[in-house]
Amino acid sequence: MIDYLDAFYSGLLNILPLTDHGTDAFIALLLGVAIGFVVGILPGLGGAVTLALMLPFTFGMDPTQAFAFLLGANAVTATTGDITSVLFGVPGEGISAATIVDGHPMAKNGEAGRALGAALMSSLVGAIFGALMLAIAIPIIRPLVLLIASPEFFMLAILGITFVAALSGGNMFKGLTIGGFGLGLAMIGLDPIQGIPRYTLEPLLGQKESLFLWDGINFVAITVGLFAIPEIIDLGVKGTGIAERASDKLGGVTEGVKDTFRHWALVLRCSALGTYIGILPGLGGGPAQWMAYAHAVQSAEDKSRFGKGAVEGVLGPGAANNSKEGGSLIPTIAFGIPGSLSMAVLLGAFIIQGLVPGPNMLDPNLPVRPDAAALGEFVPTGLELTFSFVWVLIISNIITVAVAFLFLGQLARITEIRGALIIPFILLLVYLGGFTVANRPQDLALVIIFGVLGWLMVKYDWPRPPMLLGLVLGRLAENRLFISTQIHGDFGWIDRPGVIIIGVIILVSLFFPSWQERRQRRRLRNADSHQPAPGAPIDGDF
Amino acid sequence: MAIFNLRLLPRLLFALFFTGLFAWMLWEAWFGFGQISAGAALFPIAILVPAVVIAALATVQELLKHRNSPQHEPTPIEADLGAAVPIILEPGVERRRTLVILAWIVGFYLGICLVGWVITAPLSVLLYLKIAGRESWVVSVSSAILAWLFFDGVFDCLLKIPLSERLTGIFIEQLQEALGIDVTRYVLVPFIC
């Protein structure tokens, strides 16, 4: 227990400006928060896209700085996204869309300040709740992780892809195909066991040009292409400015803050809901905010106020879309299964930093990178680094909310930036991001190829997250499969209890959603057959 | 009898692309590098056998799902995660705007390949804002200068990312050979460093 408390305290010290390395990490955190702040306010650019764009800049950083920078940026996008949702009725983030339903009518009713006060304060409470849940989960989850060996880790990687594939996009076959495509991309390059070149396209590109594929495909170039290029196309096609209306004068912010504490039970329940949904891989912030909104409506006495400017409709989603960050970090750190798309991109940062999610991240004594520690560099233990994530979530949200309260009026003006003004800058940043990882001109071509592929995937309703997950987990899964077959024989590892249990969960996660859909369709059919005749009054009209 | 809608052909081809790709990858694993090392082919075969089947099923599903659709509905432009508000546009307008923005994306890339990063960064911002954004000269030129200072000044000069060195551009390389001086590294970049 002392180890945990010690690591919890060290995790805080490592990101505060009290030591040299703490100062560096704190500056990285502030920089990340500033970027996340602006991105959150600008509609169209999500937290995951921001993380993808920022990944290349973490190469020169140590693990604490890198995660302070990335988590700081990611943690605040949902918070500031609520500002745009309330003021303009346009979600700053996909995960802050539910705030519009009651937040924007409040703004129209002249209660913009109250709505913003409620959204920001509930976001802060939610973020702290989620971070504390992460801290509490660590000692509980560690013994569980230590029971897991290579065969189970291989199965967990497949489970992660299956979860995300089955749950994203609503089409399981498409999701699994894309997950397989991601795993296929991870196979490109020299095989990790004997160094045999695989899929390096030598006959097509020639011997010299195909050499750049020997190191494997550039994860960052693919990520920025896949996610940022479709966003740029989207911005260009819409052809609109960021916001179509100018913001009104704000007032009543304190009242909104008080509302958060008046409805404290609702805020805590929605925070718990958000954390729980965050833990479930593949669901992300979208369902969290809507389930929290549904809970706010369902638990209210007067349901007729919702949709017209009920403050509870702002408090619920505000708390949930922030608390899910802490929740989604739990499976990401412990098992390498990302709880959301942002976490999938964050797994890329683990690779860049040379870290492996799992037991090492929860070890109170072992440096997270023993090689760097041996060279005398400052390296935190796995547990210290994990606890620093908790503190980053808390501190970045406190800073964000404080700044937002100070500059609320001026912040609203950012949304008036024309889309055309930011497109060339984002495009250059995308190419720069793809290039900086390996300084290879060929990676720019990868950005375009995967950008167009990502756009086609959006156009033809193919989910993108499973591909990223396959790409990130591919090498890890291959190593674990190889170790498993070497230790237990070709198929000897399949009858291990852990493997069987995870296999059953994979099957359930594959078939449960389609079974559920079929059941829902049958229910709808039954309801249709009992529908009243045209003109008859409809009961239960919400 | 239902007639196959030709407008759905791209969707079907897109689904078929994955099936074909997996089949080729499996062939390579089995009869290509798999012949050199069974260990190198273990993971690809374990993953690609089910992947081919699943991709084929996804293709069949795509075919059956859209076979009887009367026409292709305009697609809401929305990202699957992190999406903003879905906006429905007329297919013609959407197609034209998409082609324009795609041309700009490729144009930026070609610019980098031909005249290098140092020139492309400010020039592309200027051209985009003036032509596509229809901004004033003041806004366009000041943004171009900002882009030059930010991308070349911060990343090339301060962060030492070798943009001018590695992304020189074909034309500039030839010009440098002809003139015998390093145009970007010693002329353009030091100007702001």
mmCIF file of C-alpha atoms in Angstrom, chain A residues 234 237-238 455 458-461, chain B residues 11 72-80 83-89 94:
data_model
loop_
_atom_site.group_PDB
_atom_site.id
_atom_site.type_symbol
_atom_site.label_atom_id
_atom_site.label_comp_id
_atom_site.label_asym_id
_atom_site.label_seq_id
_atom_site.Cartn_x
_atom_site.Cartn_y
_atom_site.Cartn_z
ATOM 1 C CA ASP A 234 -15.216 17.583 -44.931
ATOM 2 C CA VAL A 237 -16.920 20.410 -48.939
ATOM 3 C CA LYS A 238 -19.088 22.075 -46.293
ATOM 4 C CA TRP A 455 -12.217 9.385 -47.032
ATOM 5 C CA VAL A 458 -16.215 7.399 -44.443
ATOM 6 C CA LYS A 459 -18.065 7.720 -47.774
ATOM 7 C CA TYR A 460 -18.885 4.007 -48.029
ATOM 8 C CA ASP A 461 -19.616 3.540 -44.304
ATOM 9 C CA ARG B 11 -19.092 0.487 -53.106
ATOM 10 C CA HIS B 72 -27.749 6.165 -54.237
ATOM 11 C CA GLU B 73 -28.780 8.537 -51.489
ATOM 12 C CA PRO B 74 -26.543 11.518 -50.805
ATOM 13 C CA THR B 75 -24.136 10.519 -48.068
ATOM 14 C CA PRO B 76 -24.154 12.618 -44.927
ATOM 15 C CA ILE B 77 -20.693 14.085 -44.609
ATOM 16 C CA GLU B 78 -19.740 13.040 -41.161
ATOM 17 C CA ALA B 79 -16.763 11.512 -39.503
ATOM 18 C CA ASP B 80 -17.530 8.188 -37.799
ATOM 19 C CA ALA B 83 -18.058 14.075 -36.069
ATOM 20 C CA ALA B 84 -19.665 17.459 -36.161
ATOM 21 C CA VAL B 85 -23.139 18.046 -37.590
ATOM 22 C CA PRO B 86 -24.068 15.906 -40.606
ATOM 23 C CA ILE B 87 -24.815 18.136 -43.590
ATOM 24 C CA ILE B 88 -26.657 16.845 -46.631
ATOM 25 C CA LEU B 89 -25.594 18.461 -49.904
ATOM 26 C CA GLU B 94 -20.700 17.660 -53.065
#
